[in-house]
Coordinates of N, CA and C in Angstrom, one line a residue:
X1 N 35.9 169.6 176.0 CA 35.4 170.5 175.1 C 35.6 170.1 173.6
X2 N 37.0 169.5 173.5 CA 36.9 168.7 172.0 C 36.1 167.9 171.5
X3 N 35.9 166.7 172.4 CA 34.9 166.2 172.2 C 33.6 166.5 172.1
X4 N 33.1 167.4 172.7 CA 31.8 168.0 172.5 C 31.7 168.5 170.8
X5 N 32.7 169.0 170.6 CA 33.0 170.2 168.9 C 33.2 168.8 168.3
X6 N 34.1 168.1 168.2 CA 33.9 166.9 167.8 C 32.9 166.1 167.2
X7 N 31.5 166.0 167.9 CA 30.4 165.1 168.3 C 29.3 165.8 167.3
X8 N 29.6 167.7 167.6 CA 28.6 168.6 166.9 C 29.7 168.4 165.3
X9 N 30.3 168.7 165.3 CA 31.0 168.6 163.8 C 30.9 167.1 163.0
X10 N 30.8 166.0 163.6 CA 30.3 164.6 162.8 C 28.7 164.6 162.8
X11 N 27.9 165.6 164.0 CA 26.5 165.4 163.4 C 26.0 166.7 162.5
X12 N 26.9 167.4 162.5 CA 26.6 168.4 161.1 C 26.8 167.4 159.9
X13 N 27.8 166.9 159.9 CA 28.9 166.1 158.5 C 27.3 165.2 158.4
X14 N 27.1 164.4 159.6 CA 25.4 163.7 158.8 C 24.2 164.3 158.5
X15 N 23.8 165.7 159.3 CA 22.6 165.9 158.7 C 23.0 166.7 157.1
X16 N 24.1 166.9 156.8 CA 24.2 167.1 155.6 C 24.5 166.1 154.9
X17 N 25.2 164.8 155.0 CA 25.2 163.4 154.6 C 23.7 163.3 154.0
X18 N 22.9 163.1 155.0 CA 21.6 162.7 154.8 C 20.6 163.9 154.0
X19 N 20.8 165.1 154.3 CA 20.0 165.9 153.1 C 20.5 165.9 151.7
X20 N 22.1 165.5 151.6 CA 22.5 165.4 150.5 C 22.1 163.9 149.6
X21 N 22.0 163.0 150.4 CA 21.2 161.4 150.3 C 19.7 161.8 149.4
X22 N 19.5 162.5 150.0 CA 17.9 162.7 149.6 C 17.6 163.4 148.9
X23 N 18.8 164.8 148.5 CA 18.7 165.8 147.2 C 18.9 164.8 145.8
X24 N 20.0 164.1 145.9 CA 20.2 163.2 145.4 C 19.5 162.0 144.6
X25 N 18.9 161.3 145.6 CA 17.7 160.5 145.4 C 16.4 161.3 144.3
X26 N 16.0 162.5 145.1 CA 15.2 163.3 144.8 C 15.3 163.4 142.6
X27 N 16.7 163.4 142.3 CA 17.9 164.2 141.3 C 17.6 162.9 140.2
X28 N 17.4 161.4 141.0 CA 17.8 160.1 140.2 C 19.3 159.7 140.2
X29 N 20.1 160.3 140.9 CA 21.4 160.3 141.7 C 21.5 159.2 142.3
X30 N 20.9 157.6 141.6 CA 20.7 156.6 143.1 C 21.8 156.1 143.7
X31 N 23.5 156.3 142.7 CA 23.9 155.4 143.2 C 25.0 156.1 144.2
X32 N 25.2 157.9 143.8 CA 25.5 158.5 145.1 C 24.7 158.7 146.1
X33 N 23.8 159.0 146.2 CA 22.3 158.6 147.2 C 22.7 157.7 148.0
X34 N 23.0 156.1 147.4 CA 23.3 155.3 148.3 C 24.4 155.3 148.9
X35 N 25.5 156.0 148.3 CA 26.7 156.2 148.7 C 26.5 157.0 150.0
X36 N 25.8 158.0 150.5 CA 25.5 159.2 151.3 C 24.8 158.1 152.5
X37 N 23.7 157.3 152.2 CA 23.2 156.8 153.0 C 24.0 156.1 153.6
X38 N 25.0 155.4 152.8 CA 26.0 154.5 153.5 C 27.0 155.4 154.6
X39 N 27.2 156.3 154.2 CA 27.9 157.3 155.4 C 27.2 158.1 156.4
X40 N 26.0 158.6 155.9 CA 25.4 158.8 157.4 C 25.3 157.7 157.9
X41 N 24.3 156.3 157.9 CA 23.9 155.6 158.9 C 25.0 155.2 159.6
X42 N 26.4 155.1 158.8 CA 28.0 154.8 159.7 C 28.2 155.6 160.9
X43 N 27.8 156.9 160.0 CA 28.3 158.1 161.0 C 27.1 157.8 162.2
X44 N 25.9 157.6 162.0 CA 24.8 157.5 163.2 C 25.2 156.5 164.0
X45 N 25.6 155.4 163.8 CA 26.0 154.4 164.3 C 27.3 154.9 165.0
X46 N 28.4 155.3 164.6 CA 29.5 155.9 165.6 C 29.2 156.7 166.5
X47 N 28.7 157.7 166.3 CA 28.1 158.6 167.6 C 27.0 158.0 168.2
X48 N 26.2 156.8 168.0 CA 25.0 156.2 169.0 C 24.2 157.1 168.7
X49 N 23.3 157.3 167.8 CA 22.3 157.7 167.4 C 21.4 157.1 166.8
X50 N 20.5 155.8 167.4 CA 19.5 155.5 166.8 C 18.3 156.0 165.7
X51 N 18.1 157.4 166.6 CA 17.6 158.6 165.8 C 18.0 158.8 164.7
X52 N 19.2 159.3 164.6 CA 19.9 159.6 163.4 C 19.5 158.6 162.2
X53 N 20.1 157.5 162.9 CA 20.1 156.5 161.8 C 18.9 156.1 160.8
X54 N 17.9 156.4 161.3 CA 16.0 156.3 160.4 C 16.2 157.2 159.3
X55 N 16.6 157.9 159.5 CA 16.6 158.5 158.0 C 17.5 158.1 157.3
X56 N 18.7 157.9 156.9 CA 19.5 157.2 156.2 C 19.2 155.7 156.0
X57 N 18.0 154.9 156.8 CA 18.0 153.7 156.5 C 16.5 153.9 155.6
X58 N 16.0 155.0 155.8 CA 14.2 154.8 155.4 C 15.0 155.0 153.6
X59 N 15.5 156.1 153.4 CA 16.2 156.6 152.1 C 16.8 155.4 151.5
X60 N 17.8 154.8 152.0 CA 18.4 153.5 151.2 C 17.6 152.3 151.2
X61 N 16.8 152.5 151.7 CA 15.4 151.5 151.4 C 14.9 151.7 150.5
X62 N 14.3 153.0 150.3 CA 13.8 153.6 149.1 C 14.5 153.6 147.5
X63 N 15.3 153.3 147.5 CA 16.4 154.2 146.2 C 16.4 152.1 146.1
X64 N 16.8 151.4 147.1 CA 17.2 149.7 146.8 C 16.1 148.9 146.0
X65 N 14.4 149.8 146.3 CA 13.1 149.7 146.0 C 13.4 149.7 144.1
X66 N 13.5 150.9 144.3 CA 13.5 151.6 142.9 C 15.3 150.8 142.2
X67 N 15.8 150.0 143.2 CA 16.7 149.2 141.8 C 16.5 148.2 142.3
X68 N 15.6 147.6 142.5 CA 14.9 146.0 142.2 C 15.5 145.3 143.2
X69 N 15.7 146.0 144.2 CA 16.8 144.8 145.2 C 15.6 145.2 146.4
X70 N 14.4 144.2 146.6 CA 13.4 144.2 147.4 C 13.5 143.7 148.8
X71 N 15.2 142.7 148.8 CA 14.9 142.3 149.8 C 16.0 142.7 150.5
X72 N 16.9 143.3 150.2 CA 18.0 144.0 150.4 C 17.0 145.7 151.2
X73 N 15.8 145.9 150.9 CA 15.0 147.1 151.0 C 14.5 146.8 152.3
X74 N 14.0 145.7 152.1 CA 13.6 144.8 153.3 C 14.1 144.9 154.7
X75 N 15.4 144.5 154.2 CA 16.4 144.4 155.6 C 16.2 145.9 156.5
X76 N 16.4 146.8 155.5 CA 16.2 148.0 156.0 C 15.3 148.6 156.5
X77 N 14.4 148.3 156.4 CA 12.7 148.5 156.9 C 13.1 148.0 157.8
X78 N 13.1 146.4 157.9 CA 13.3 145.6 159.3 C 14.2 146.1 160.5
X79 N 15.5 146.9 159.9 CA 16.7 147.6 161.0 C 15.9 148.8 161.3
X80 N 15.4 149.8 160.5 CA 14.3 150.7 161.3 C 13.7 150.5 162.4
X81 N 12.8 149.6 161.8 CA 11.7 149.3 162.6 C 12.1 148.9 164.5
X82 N 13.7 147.9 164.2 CA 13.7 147.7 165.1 C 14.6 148.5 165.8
X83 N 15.2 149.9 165.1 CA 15.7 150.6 165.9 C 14.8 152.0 166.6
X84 N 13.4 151.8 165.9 CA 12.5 152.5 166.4 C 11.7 152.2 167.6
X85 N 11.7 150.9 168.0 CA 11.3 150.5 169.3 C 12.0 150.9 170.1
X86 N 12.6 151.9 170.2 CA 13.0 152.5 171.2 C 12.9 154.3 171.3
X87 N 12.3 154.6 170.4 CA 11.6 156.1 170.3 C 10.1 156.2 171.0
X88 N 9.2 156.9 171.2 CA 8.3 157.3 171.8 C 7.3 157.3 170.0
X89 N 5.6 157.1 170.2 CA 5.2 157.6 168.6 C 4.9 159.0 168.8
X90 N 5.3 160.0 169.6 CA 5.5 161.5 169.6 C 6.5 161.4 168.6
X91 N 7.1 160.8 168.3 CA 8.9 160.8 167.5 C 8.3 160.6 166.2
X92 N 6.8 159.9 165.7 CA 6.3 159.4 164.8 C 6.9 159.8 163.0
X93 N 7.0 161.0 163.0 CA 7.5 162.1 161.9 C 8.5 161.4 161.6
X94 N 9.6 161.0 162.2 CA 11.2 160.8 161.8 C 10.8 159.3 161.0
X95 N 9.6 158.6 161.4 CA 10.0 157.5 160.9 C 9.5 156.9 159.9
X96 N 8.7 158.1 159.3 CA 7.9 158.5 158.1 C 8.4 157.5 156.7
X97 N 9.8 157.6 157.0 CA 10.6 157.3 155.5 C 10.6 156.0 155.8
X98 N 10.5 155.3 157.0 CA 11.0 153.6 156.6 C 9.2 152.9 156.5
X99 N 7.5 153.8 157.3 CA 6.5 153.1 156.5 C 6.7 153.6 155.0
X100 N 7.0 154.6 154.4 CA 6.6 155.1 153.1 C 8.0 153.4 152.3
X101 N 9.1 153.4 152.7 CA 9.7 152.2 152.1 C 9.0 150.9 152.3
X102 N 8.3 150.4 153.5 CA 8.0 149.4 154.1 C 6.9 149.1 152.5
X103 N 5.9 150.3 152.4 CA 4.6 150.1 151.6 C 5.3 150.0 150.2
X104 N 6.7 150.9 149.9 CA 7.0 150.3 148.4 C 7.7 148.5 148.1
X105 N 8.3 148.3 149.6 CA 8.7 147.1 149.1 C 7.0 146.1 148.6
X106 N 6.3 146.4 149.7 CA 5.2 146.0 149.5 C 3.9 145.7 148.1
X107 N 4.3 146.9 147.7 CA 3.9 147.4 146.1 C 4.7 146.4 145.5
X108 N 5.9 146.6 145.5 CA 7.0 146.0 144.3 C 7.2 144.4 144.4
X109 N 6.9 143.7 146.1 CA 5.9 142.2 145.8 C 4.8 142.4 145.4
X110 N 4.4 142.8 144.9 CA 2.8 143.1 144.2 C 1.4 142.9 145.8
X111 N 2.0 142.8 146.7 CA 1.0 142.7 147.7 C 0.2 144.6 147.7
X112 N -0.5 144.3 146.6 CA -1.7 145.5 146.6 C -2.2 146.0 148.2
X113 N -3.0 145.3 148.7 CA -3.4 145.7 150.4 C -3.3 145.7 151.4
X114 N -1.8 145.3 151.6 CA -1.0 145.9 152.3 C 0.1 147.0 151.9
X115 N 0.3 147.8 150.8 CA 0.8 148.5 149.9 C -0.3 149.5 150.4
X116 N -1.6 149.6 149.9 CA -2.7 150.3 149.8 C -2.8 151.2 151.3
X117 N -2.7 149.6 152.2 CA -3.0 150.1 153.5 C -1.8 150.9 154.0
X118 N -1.0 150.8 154.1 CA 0.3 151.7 154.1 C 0.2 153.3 153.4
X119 N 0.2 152.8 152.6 CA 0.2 154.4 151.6 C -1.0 155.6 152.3
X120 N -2.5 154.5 151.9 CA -3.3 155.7 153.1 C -3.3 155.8 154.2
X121 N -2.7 155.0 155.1 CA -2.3 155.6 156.6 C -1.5 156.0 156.8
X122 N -0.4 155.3 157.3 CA 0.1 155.6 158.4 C 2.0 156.5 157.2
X123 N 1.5 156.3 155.7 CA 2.9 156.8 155.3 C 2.4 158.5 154.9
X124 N 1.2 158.5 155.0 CA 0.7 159.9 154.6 C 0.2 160.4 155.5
X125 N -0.3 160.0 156.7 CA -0.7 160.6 158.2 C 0.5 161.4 158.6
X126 N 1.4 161.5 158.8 CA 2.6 162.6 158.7 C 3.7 162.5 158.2
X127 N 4.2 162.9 156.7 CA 5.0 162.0 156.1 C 6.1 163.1 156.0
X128 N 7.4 162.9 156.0 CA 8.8 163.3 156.1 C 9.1 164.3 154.9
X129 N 8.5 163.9 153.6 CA 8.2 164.5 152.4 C 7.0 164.1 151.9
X130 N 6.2 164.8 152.0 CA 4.7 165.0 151.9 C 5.0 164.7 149.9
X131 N 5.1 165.1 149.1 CA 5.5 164.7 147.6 C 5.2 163.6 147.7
X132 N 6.3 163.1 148.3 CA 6.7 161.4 148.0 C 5.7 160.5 148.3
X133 N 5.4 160.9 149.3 CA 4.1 159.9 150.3 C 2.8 160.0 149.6
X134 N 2.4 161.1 149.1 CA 1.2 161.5 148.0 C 1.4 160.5 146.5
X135 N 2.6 160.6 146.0 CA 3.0 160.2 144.6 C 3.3 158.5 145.1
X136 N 3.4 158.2 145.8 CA 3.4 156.5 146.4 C 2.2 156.5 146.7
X137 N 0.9 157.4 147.3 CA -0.6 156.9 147.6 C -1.0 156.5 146.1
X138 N -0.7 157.5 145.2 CA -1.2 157.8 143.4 C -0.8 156.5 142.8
X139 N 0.2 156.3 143.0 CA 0.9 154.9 142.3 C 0.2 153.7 142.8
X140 N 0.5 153.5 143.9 CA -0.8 152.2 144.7 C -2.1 152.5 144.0
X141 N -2.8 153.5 144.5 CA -4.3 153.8 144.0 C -4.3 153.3 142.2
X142 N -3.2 154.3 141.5 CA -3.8 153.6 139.7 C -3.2 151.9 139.7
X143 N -2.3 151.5 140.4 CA -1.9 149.7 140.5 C -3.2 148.9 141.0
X144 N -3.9 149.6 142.1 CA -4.8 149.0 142.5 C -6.3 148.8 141.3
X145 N -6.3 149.9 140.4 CA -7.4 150.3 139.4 C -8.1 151.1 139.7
X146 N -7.4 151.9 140.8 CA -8.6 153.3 141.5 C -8.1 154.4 140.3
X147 N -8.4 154.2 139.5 CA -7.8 155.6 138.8 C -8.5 156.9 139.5
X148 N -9.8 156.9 139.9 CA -10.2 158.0 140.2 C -10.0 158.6 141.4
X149 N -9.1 157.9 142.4 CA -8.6 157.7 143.4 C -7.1 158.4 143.0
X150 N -6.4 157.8 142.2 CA -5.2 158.5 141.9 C -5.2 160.0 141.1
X151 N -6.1 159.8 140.4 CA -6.4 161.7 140.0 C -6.8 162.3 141.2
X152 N -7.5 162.2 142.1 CA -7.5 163.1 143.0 C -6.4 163.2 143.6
X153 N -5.5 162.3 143.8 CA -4.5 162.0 144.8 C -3.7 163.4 143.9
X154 N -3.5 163.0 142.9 CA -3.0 164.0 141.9 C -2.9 165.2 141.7
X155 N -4.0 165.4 141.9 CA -4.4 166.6 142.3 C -4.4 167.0 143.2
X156 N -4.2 166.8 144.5 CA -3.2 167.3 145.7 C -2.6 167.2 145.8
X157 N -1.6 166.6 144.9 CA 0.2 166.5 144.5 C 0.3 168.2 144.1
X158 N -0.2 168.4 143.1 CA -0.2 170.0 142.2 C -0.6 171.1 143.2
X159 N -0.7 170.9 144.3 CA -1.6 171.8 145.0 C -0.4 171.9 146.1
X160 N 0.6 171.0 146.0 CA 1.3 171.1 147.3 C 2.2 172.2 146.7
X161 N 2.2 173.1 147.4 CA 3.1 174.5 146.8 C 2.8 174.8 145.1
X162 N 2.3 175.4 144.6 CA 1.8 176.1 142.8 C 2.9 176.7 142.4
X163 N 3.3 176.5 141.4 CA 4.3 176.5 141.0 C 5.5 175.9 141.5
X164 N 5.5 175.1 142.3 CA 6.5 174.0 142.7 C 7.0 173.3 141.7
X165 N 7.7 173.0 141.3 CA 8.2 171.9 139.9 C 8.4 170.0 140.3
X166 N 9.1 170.4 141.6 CA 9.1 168.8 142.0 C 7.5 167.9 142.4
X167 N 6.4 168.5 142.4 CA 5.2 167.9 143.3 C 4.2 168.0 141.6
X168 N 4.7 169.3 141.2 CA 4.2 169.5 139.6 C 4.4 167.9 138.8
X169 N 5.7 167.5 139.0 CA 6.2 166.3 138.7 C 5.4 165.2 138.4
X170 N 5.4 165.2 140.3 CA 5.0 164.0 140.4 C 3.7 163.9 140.4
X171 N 3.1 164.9 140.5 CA 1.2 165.2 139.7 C 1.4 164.3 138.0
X172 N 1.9 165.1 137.3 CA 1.9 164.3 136.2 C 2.3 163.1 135.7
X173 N 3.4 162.6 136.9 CA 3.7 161.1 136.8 C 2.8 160.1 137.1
X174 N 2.2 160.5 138.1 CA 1.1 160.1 138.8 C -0.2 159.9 137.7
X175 N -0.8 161.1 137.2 CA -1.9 161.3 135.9 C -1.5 160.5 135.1
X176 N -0.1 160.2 134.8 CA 0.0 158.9 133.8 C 0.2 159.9 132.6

């Protein structure tokens, strides 16, 4: 029975690890963010949770993106991916965060169309944080020159919850 309370008490300690990784991130908090990520995916890794682990790896991909360390982001994408070959794509949802990283490393080598391609499939077909995955289609679409493509996108940023402040955000980061 200890061990059981044990096992539930270290995967509480991570799904709050990992929501706190992401409030964080969310905040511009990158380099506790990465600190958070660095202890859930530990903590996933000790208790054998492959599962676990995709989200703390999709997040420190993302946050490594945004501090110029592309191939360091890489790696991560790469340990997803290959710790996802072992989930079902019913599971597809959890692994939301390492296409939506995969298409920013992608952007940030400037490979536009495979960036593009990412963003409108498979990182926005059901994405983990719908914001994020809309304000990464917006950003690809005005990089690519679709401006009219990123105002719309934009505009279903503002639409996700009205009066929302974080999607409000990224509507207007997006609008330029």
């Amino acid at each position: 029975l200890s061990v059981v309370l044990d096992l539930r008490t270290e995967g509480a300690r991570h799904d709050l690890d990992r929501l706190l990784a992401t409030a964080d991130m969310l905040a511009g908090e990158w380099e506790t963010a990465l600190r958070r990520t660095f202890n859930a995916y530990n903590l996933a890794q000790r208790v054998g949770s492959a599962r676990g682990a995709i989200y703390p790896l999709g997040t420190e991909a993302m946050l490594l993106v945004r501090l110029g360390r592309l191939d360091e982001a890489a790696d991560r994408v790469s340990e997803g991916q290959r710790l996802f070959g072992e989930w079902s794509m019913a599971d597809r949802h959890v692994f939301a965060l390492i296409d939506l990283a995969e298409g920013m490393v992608a952007l940030g080598r400037h490979e536009l169309d495979h960036a593009l391609e990412i963003a409108a499939g498979k990182a926005t077909h059901h994405p983990s944080i719908p914001p994020l995955a809309l304000a990464f289609l917006g950003e690809v679409q005005a990089a690519a020159g679709d401006v009219n493509g990123a105002q719309k996108t934009a505009s279903r940023l503002a639409g996700l919850g009205p009066g929302a402040p974080f999607p409000a955000a990224l509507a207007a980061w997006v609008s330029g």
